[in-house]
Short mmCIF file of C-alpha atoms in Angstrom, two decimals:
data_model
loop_
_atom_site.label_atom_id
_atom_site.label_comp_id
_atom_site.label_asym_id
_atom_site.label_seq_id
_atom_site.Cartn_x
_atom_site.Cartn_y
_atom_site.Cartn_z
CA UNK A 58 -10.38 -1.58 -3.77
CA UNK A 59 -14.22 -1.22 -2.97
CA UNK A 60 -15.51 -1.84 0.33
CA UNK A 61 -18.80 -1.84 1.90
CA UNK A 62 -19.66 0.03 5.41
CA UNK A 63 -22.79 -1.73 6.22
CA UNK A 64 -23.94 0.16 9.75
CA UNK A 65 -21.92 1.79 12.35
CA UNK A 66 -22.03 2.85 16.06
CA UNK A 67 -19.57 5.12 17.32
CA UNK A 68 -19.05 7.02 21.09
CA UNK A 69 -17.76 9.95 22.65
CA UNK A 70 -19.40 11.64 25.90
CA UNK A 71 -22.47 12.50 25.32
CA UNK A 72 -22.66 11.25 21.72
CA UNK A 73 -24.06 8.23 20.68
CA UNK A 74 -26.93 8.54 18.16
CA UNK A 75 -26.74 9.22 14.46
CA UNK A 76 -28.61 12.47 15.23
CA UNK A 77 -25.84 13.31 17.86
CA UNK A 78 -22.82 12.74 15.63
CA UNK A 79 -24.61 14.63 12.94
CA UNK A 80 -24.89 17.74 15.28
CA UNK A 81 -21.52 17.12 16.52
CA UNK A 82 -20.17 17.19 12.65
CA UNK A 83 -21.80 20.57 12.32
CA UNK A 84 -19.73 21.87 15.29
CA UNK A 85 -21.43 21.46 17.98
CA UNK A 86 -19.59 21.37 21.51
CA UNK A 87 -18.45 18.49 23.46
CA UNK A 88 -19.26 17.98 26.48
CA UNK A 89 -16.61 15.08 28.18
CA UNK A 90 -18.14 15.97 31.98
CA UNK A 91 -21.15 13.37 30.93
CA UNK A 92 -18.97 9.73 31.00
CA UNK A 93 -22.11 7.67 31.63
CA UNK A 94 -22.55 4.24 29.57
CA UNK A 95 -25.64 1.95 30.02
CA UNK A 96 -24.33 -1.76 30.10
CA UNK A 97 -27.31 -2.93 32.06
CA UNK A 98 -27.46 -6.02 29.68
CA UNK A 99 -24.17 -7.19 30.82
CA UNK A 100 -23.77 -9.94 33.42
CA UNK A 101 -22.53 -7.52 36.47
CA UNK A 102 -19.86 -10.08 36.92
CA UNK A 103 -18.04 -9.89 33.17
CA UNK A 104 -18.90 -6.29 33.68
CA UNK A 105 -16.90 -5.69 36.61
CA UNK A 106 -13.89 -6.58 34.00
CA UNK A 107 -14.65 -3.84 31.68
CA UNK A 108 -12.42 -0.38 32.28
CA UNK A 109 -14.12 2.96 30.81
CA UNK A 110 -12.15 2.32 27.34
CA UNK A 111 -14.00 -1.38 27.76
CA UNK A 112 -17.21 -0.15 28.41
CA UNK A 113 -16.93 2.41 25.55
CA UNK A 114 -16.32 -0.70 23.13
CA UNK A 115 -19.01 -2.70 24.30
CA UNK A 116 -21.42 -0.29 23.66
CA UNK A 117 -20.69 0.40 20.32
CA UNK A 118 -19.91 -2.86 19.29
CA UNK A 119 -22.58 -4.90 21.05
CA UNK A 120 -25.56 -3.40 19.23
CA UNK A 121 -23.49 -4.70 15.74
CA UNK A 122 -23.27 -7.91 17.12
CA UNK A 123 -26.77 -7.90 18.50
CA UNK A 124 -28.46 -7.44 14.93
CA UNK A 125 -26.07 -10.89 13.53
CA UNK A 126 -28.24 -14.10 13.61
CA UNK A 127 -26.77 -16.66 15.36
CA UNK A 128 -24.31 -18.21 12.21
CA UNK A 129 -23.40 -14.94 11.78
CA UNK A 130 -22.14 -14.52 15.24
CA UNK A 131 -20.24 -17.19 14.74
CA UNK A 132 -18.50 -16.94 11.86
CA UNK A 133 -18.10 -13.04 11.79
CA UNK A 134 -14.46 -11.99 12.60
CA UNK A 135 -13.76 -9.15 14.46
CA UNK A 136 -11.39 -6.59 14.57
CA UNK A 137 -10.64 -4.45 17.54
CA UNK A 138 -7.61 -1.53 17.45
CA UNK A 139 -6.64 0.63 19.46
CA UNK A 140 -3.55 2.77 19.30
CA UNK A 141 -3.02 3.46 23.24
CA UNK A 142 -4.56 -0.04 24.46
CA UNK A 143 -4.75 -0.04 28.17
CA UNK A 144 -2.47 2.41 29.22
CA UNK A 145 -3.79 3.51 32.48
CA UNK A 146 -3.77 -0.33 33.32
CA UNK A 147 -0.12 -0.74 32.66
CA UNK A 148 0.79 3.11 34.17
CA UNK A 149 -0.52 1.50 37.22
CA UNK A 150 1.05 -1.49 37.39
CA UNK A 151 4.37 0.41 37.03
CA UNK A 152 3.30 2.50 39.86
CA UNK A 153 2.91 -0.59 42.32
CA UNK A 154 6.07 -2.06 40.36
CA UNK A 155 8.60 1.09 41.01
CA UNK A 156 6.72 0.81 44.66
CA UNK A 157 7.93 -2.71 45.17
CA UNK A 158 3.97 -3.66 45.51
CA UNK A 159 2.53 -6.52 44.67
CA UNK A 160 1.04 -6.83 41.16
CA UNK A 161 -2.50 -7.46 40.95
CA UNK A 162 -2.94 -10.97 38.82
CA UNK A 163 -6.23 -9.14 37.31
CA UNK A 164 -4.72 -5.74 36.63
CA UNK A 165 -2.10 -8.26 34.48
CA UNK A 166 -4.42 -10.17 32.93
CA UNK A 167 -6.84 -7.44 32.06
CA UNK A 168 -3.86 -5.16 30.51
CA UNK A 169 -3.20 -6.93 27.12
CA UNK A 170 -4.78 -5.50 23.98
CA UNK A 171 -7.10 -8.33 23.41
CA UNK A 172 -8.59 -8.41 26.71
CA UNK A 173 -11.68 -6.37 26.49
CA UNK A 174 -12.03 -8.38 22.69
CA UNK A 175 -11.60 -11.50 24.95
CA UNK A 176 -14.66 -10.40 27.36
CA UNK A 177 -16.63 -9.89 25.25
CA UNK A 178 -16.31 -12.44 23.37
CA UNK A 179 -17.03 -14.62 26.36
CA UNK A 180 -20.58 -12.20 27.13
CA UNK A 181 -21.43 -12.86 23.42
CA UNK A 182 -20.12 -16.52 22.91
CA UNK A 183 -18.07 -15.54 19.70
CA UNK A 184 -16.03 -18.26 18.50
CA UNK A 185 -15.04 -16.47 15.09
CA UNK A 186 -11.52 -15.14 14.45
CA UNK A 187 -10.66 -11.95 16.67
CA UNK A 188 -7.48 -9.78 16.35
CA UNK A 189 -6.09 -7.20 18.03
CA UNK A 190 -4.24 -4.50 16.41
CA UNK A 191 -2.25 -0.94 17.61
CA UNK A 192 -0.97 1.14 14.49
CA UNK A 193 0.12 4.04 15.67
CA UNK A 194 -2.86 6.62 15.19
CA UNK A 195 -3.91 4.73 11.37
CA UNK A 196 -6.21 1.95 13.51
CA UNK A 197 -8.75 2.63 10.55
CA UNK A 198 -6.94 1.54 7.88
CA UNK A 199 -5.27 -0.46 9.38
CA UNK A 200 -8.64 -2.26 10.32
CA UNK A 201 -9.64 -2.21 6.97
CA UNK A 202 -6.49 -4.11 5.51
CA UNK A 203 -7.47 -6.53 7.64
CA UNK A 204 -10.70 -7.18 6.67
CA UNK A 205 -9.93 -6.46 3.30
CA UNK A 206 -8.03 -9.33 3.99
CA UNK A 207 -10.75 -11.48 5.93
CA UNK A 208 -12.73 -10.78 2.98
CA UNK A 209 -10.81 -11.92 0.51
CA UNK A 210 -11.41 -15.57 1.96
CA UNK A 211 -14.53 -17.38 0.53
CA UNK A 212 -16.27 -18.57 3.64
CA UNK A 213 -16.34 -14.69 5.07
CA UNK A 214 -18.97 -12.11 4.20
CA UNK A 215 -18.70 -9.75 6.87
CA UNK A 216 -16.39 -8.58 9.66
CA UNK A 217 -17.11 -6.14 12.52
CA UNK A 218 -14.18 -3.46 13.58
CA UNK A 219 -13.90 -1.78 16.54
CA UNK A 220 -11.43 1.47 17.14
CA UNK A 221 -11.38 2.84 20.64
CA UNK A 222 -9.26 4.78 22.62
CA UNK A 223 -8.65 6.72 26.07
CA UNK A 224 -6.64 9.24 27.09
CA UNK A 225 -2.95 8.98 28.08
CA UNK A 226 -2.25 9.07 31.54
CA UNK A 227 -0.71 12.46 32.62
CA UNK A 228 2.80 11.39 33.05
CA UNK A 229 2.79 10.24 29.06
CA UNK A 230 0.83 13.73 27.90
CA UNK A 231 4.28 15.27 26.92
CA UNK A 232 5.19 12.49 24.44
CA UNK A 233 0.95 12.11 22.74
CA UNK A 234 -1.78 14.43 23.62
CA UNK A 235 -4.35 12.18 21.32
CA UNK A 236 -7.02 11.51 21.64
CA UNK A 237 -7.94 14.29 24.28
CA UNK A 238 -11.91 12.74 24.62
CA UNK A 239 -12.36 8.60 25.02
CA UNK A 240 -13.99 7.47 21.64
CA UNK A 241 -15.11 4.49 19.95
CA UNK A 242 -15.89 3.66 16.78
CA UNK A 243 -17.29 0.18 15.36
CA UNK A 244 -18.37 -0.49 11.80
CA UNK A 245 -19.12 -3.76 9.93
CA UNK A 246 -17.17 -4.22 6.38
CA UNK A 247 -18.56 -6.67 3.60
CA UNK A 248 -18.30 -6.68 0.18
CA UNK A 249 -21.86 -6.65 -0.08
CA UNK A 250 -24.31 -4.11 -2.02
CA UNK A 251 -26.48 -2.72 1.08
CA UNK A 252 -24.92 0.30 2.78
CA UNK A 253 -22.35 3.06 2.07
CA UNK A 254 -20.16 1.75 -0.42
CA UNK A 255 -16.41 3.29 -0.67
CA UNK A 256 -13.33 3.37 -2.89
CA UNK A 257 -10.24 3.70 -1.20
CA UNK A 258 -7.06 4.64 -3.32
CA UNK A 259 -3.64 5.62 -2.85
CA UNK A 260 -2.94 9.14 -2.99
CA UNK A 261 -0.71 11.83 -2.43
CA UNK A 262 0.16 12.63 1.89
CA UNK A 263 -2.58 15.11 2.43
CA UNK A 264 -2.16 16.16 6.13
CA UNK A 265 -5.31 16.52 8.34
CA UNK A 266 -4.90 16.63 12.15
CA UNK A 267 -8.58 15.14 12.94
CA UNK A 268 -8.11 11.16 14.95
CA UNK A 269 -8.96 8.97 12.26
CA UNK A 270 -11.94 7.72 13.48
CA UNK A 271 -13.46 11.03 13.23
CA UNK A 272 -12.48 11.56 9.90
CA UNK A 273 -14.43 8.20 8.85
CA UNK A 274 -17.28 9.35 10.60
CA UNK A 275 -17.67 12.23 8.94
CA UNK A 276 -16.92 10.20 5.47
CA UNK A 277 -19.68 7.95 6.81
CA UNK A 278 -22.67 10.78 7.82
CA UNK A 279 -21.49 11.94 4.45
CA UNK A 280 -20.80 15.19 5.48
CA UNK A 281 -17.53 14.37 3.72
CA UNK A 282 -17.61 12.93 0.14
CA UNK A 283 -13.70 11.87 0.05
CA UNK A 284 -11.64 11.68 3.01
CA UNK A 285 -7.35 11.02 3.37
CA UNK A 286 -5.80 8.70 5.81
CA UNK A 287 -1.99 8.00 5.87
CA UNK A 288 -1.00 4.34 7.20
CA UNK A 289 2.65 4.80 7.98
CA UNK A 290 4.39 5.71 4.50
CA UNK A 291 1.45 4.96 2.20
CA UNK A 292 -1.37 7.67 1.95
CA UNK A 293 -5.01 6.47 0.68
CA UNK A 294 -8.04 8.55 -0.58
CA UNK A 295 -11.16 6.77 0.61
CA UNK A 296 -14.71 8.16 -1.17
CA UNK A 297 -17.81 7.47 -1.03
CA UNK A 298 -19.84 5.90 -4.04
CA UNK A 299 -23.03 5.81 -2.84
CA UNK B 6 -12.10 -8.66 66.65
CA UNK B 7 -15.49 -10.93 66.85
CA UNK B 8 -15.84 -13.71 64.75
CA UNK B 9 -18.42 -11.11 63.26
CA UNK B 10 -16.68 -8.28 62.69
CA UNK B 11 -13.79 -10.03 60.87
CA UNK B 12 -16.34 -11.72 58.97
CA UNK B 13 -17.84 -8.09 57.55
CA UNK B 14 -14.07 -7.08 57.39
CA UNK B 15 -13.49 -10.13 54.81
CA UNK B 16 -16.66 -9.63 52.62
CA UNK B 17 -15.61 -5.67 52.31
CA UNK B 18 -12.26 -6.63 51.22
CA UNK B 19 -13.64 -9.06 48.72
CA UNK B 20 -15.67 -6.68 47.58
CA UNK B 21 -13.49 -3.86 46.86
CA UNK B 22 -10.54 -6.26 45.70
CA UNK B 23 -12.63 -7.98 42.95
CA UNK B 24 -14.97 -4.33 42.19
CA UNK B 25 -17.94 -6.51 42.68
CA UNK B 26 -20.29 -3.32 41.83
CA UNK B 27 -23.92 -3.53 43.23
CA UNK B 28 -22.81 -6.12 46.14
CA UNK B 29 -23.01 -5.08 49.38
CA UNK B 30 -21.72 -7.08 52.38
CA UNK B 31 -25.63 -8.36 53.53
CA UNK B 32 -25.50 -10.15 50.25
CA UNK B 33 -23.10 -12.39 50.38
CA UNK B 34 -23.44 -14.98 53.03
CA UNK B 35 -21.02 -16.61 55.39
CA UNK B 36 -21.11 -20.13 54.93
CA UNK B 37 -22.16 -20.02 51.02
CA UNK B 38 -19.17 -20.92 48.51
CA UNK B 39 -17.31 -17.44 47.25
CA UNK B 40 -16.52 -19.79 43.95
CA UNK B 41 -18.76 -21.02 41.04
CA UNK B 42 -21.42 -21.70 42.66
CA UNK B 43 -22.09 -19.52 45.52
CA UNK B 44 -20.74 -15.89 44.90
CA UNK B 45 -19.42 -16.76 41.56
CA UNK B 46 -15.96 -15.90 41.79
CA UNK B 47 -13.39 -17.48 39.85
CA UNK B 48 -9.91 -18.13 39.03
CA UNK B 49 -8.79 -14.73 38.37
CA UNK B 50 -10.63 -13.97 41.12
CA UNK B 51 -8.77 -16.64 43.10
CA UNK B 52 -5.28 -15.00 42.93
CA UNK B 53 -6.36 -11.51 42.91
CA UNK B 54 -7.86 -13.06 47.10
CA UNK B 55 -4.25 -14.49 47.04
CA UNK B 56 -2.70 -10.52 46.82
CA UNK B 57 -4.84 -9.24 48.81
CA UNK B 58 -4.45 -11.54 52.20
CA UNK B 59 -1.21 -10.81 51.63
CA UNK B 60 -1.03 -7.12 51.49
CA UNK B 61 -3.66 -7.07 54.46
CA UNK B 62 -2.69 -9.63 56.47
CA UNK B 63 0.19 -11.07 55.43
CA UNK B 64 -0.93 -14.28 54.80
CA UNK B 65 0.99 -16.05 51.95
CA UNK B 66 -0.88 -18.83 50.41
CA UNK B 67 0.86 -21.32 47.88
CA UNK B 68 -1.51 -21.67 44.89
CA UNK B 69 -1.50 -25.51 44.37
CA UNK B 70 -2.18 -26.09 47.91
CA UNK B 71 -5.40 -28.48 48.66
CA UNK B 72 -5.56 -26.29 51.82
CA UNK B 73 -5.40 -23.48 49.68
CA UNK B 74 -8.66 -24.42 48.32
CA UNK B 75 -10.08 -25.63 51.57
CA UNK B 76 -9.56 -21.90 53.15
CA UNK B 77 -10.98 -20.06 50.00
CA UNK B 78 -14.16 -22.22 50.73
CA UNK B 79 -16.18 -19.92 52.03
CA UNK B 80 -16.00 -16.15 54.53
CA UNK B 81 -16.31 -18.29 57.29
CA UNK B 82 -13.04 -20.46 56.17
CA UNK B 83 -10.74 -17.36 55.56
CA UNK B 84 -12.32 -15.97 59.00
CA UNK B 85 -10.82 -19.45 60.24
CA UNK B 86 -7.53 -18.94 58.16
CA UNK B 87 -7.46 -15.23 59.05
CA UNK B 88 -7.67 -16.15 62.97
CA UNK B 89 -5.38 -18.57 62.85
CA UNK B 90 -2.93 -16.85 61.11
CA UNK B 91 -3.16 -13.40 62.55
CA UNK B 92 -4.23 -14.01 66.51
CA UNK B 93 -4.66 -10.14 66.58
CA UNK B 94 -7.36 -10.10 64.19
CA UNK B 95 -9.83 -12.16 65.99
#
């Protein structure tokens, strides 16, 4: 199966720019202190809705968005996973729950896995399909079945993804230490000619610790040529053919 | 309490409750509608208001209440529901 990666944002603190996540690929430090996120362009009051993980996903998947001419923001599906979701949401919510509190009706709302895709779809006017997927730490291939899938229908060309995650919250640390930095990653997938074209087959379970996202991004900078990703039981080789 | 201190009291609250960032309690004014129009709250916005009189006040509003919508009308309606509700407060 051959895929397309057309352009790509991704985030951690302090990294944002292709020249950034080229440095960071050569090993260069991270420095998490620096959280900050520009969202100016956002209505302050669909803003407000947005929690760090939200804000981290707009601002990598906005700029995809951005660049699509107006059919193409309407008919481009998107993908958004996220292995975690919302966590510190819900941890909350327990919190005020185990306290007999009151639950806060936005807190609930705003704690489902498709609510940041749901804001933003309402800042950008999307009416294409949007899912929302958790897969257990393989939210890139995972996101790539599905578009793979989106794809394969004739009146879709391209669809954006968008992986992001946050830290646990300290009382789940024991049980999943990953990812220890927030990070977002959003790519667009067509089967088109124009960008970095890759083959992804199955292969034998190759283990490699790195979050999957950074794995891709690596594939994607081409620092890497071939990369290995496990989804559940199945393990694929993805390589670039650029 | 004065009328204009529970007034300020009210707007903070609001505020805070709904993380309306870069709002201050000069900007929103007293008579204006808090929904749609005015302020621009809205229905989320509605019940999270709802929780929050309760936990601070104790007020407990039922949701498909006419008079419901009649006291979220503006500061200076909760101020009125607030008074009514909690002599202490005002």
């Amino acid at each position: 199966m051959q895929l397309t990666i057309e352009n790509w944002h991704g985030w951690m603190p302090t990294i944002a720019s292709t020249e950034q996540w080229q440095r960071w690929s050569e090993g260069d430090a991270v420095d998490v202190r620096d959280n900050s996120l520009d969202l100016s362009s956002m209505p302050p009051m669909l803003r407000r809705r947005l929690s760090p993980m939200g804000r981290a996903c707009a601002s990598v998947l906005l700029p995809l968005i951005n660049s699509d001419d107006e059919a193409e923001r309407t008919n481009t599906p998107i993908i958004f996973a996220s292995r975690h979701g919302e966590a510190q949401r819900t941890q909350l919510m327990l919190e005020d729950i185990a306290e007999c509190e009151l639950l806060s009706p936005t807190a609930f709302s705003l704690s489902v896995h498709n609510a940041i895709s749901g804001i933003l779809s309402i800042n950008k006017k999307i009416t294409a399909n949007i899912s929302a997927i958790a897969a257990s730490g393989s939210e890139v291939m995972a996101a790539l079945f599905e578009a793979a899938g989106l794809l394969s229908q004739e009146n879709c060309s391209k669809v954006h993804c968008v992986i992001v995650d946050n830290p646990l919250p300290a009382s789940y640390q024991r049980y999943c230490q990953q990812p220890q930095y927030p990070l977002a990653l959003a790519f667009s997938v067509s089967r088109g000619q124009n960008g970095c074209k890759i083959e992804l087959q199955t292969a034998e379970s190759q283990t490699d610790d790195e979050l999957q996202p950074l794995q891709f991004i690596r594939l994607l900078l081409g620092q890497k040529k071939c990369i290995h990703l496990n989804q559940g039981r199945a393990h694929w080789q993805l390589k670039r053919v650029c | 309490m004065s009328n204009e201190q529970l007034n300020l009291e009210l707007k903070q609250l609001i505020i805070d409750t709904l993380d309306l960032e870069d709002i201050g309690p000069a900007d929103i004014d007293s008579s204006e509608p808090l929904f749609v129009d005015g302020l621009g709250l809205d229905s989320i916005d509605a019940l999270e208001l709802g929780v929050a009189l309760q936990k601070t006040y104790g007020i407990k509003l039922s949701a498909d209440s006419e008079d419901t919508q009649k006291h979220f009308a503006s500061i200076q309606a909760l101020a009125s529901l607030v008074s009514a509700k909690c002599p202490g407060e005002a």
